[in-house]
Tab-separated table of C-alpha atoms in Angstrom:
chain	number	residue	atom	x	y	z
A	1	UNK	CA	0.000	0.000	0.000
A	2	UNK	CA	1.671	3.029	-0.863
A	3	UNK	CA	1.113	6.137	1.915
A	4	UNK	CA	0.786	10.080	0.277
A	5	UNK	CA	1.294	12.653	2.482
A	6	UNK	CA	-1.603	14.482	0.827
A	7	UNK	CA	-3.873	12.084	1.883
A	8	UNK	CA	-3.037	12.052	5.280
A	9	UNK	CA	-2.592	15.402	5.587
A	10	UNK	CA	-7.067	16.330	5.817
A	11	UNK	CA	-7.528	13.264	8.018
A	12	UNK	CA	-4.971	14.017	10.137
A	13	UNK	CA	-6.087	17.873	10.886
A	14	UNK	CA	-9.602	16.565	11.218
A	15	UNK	CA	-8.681	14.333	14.079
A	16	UNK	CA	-6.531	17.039	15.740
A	17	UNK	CA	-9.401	19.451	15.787
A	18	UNK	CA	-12.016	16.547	16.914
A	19	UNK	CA	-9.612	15.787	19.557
A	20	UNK	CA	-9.290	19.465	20.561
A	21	UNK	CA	-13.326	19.794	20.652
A	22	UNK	CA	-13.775	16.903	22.453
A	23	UNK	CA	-11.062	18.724	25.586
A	24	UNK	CA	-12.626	21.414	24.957
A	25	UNK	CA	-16.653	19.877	25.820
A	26	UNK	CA	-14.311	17.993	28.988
A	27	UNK	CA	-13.072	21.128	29.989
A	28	UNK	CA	-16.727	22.631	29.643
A	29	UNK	CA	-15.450	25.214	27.672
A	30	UNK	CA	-16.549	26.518	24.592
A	31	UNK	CA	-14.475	28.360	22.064
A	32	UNK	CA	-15.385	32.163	21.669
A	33	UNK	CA	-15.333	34.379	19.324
A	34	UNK	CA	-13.201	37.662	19.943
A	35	UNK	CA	-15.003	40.453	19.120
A	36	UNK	CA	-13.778	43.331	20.523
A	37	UNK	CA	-10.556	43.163	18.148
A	38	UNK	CA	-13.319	42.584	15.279
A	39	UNK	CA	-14.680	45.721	16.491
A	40	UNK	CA	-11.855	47.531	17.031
A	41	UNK	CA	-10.884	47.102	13.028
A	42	UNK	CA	-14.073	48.153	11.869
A	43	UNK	CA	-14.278	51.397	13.570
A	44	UNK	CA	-10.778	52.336	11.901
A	45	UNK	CA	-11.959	50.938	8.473
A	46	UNK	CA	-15.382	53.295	9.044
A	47	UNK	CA	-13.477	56.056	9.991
A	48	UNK	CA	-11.239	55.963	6.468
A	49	UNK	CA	-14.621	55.644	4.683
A	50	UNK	CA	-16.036	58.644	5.727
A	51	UNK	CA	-12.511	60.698	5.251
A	52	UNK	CA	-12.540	59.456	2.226
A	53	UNK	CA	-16.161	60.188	1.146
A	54	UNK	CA	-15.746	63.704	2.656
A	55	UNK	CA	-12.351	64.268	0.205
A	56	UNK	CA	-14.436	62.828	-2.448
A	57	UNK	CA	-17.360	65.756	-2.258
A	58	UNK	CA	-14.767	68.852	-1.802
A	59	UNK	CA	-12.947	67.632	-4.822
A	60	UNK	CA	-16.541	67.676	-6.810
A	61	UNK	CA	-16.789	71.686	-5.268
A	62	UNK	CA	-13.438	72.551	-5.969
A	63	UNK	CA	-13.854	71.642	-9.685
A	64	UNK	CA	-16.904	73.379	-9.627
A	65	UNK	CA	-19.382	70.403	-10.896
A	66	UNK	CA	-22.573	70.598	-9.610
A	67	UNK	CA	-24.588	67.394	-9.686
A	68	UNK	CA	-27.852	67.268	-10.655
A	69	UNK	CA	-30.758	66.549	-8.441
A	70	UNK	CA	-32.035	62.912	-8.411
A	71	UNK	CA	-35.074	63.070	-10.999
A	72	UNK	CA	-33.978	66.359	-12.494
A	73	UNK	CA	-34.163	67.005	-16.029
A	74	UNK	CA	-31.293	68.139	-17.692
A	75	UNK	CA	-31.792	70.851	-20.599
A	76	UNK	CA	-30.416	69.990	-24.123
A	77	UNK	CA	-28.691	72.387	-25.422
A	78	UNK	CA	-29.073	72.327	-29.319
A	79	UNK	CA	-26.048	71.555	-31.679
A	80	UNK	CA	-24.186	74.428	-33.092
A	81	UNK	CA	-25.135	75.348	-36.691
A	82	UNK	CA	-22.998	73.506	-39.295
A	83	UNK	CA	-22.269	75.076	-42.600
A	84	UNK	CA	-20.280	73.453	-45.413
A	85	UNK	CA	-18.977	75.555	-48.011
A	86	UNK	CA	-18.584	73.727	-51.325
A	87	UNK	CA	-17.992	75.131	-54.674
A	88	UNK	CA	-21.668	75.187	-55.922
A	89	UNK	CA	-23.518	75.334	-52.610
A	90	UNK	CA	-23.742	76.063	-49.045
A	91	UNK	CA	-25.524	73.431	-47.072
A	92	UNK	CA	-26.851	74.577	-43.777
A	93	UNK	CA	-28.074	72.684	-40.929
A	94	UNK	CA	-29.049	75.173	-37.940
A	95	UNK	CA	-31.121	73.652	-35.268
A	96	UNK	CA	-34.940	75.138	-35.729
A	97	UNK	CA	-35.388	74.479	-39.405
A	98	UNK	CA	-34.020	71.510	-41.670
A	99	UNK	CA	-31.010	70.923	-43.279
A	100	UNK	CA	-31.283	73.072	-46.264
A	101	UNK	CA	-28.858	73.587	-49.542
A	102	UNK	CA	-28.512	76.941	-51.117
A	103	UNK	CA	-26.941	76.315	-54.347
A	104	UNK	CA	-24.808	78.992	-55.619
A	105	UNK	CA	-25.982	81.611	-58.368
A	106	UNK	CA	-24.219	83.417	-60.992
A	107	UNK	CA	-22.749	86.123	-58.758
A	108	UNK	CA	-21.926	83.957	-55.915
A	109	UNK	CA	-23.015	82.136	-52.923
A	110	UNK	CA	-26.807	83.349	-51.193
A	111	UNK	CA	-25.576	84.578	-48.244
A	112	UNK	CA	-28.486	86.775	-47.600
A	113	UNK	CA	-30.519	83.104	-47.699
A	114	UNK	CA	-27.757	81.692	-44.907
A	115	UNK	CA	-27.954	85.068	-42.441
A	116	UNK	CA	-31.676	84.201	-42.255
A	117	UNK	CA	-31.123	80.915	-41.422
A	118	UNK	CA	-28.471	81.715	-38.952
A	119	UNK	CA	-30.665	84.407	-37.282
A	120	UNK	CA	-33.339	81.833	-36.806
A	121	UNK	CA	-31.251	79.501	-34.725
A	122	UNK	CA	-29.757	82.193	-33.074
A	123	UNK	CA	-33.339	82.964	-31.942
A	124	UNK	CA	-33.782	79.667	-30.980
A	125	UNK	CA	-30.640	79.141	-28.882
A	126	UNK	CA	-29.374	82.951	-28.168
A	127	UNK	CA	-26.633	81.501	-25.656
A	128	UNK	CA	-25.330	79.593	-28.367
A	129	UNK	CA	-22.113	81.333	-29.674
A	130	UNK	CA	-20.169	78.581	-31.647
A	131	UNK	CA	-20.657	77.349	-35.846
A	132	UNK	CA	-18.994	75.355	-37.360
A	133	UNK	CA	-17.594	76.105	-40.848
A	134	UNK	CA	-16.596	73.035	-43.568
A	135	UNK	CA	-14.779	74.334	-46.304
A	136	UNK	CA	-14.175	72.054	-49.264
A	137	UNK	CA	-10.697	72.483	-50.748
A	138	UNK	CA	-12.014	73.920	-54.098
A	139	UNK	CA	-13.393	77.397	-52.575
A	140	UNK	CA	-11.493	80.386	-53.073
A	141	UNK	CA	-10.068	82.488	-50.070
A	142	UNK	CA	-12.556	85.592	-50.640
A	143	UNK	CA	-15.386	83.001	-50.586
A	144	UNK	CA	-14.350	81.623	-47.127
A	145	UNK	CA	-13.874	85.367	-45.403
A	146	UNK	CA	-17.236	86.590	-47.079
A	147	UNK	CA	-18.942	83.427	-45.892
A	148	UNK	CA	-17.475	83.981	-42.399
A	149	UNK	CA	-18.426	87.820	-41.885
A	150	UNK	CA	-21.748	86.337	-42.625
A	151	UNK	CA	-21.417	84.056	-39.923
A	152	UNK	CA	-20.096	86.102	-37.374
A	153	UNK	CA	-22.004	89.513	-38.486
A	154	UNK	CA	-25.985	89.811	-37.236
A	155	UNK	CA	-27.574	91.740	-40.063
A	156	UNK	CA	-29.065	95.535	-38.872
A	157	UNK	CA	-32.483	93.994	-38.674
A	158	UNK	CA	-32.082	91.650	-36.149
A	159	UNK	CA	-29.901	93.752	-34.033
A	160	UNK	CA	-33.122	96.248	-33.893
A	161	UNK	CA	-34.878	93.295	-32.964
A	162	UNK	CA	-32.902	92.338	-29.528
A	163	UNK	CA	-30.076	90.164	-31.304
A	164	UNK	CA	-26.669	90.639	-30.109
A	165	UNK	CA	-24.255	92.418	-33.219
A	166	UNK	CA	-21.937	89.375	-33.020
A	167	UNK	CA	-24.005	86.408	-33.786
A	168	UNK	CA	-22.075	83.549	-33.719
A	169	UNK	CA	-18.587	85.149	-32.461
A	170	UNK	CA	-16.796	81.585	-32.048
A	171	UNK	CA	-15.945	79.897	-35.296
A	172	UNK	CA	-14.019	76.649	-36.043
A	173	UNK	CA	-12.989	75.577	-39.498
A	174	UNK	CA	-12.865	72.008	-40.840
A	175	UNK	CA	-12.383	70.660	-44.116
A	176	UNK	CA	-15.161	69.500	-46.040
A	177	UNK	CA	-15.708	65.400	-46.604
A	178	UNK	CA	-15.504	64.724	-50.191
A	179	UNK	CA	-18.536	62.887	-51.765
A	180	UNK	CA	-17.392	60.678	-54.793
């Protein structure tokens, strides 16, 4: 018969700790469960949690975030306008109305059409100060400045109206996807 150590090894703690139980019911003692130590650690471990939870909510004020309320609503801002400048037309997509193409006439883009549009989202969003400006690579220079003026200049109409003379003051320039 050949003897593992492995084997042995459960039966043999199993009869040290029935041996030990059995003293231990001789004795008439019972074994007990320390808990003041058990107490002792989780009064430190409670006390980390709450330093910690406190750090946690000054570092939300000193970044300035403000959570919502539970159940609040958040307001959606609407996109900023987009405007792609390609060599025959200006497509427009400015939150209140629908994505609209001017196409360009003989003398030049309608930029009278696209201050109209502009002026209507800017009445619908009038905190809104960014557009966005795609530019295909095929539009001249003076076609890109005259197209941005119109962007960032409110016409005298809708200043007299209550509209701010800078209407969209913040403009970023892209490059214009190619469609093949």
């Amino acid at each position: 018969m050949s003897w593992s150590l492995a084997e042995d090894e459960p039966s043999r703690a199993s009869r040290r700790r029935d041996r030990r139980q059995q003293r231990l019911l001789r004795q008439g003692e019972q074994e007990e469960l320390n808990l003041v130590s058990m107490i002792d650690v989780f009064a430190v471990l409670v006390f980390f949690l709450l330093v910690s939870a406190s750090v946690g909510a000054l570092k939300l004020k000193v970044f300035g975030m403000d959570l919502p309320a539970p159940g609040a609503v958040a307001a959606v801002a609407p996109a900023p306008p987009i405007v792609r400048l390609l060599p025959d037309a200006l497509q427009v997509e400015a939150a209140p109305a629908p994505p609209r193409r001017l196409p360009r006439t003989g003398k030049g883009h309608d930029l009278a059409a696209l201050s109209a549009l502009l002026v209507q989202a800017k009445q619908a969003a009038p905190g809104q100060q960014q557009v966005t400006l795609l530019v295909d690579a095929e539009v001249s220079y003076d076609e890109v400045v005259q197209v941005m003026e119109t962007l960032r200049r409110t016409p005298a109409a809708a200043v007299r109206i209550g509209l701010p003379a800078e209407l969209f003051p913040q403009i970023a320039i892209g490059d214009a996807e190619r469609h093949t």
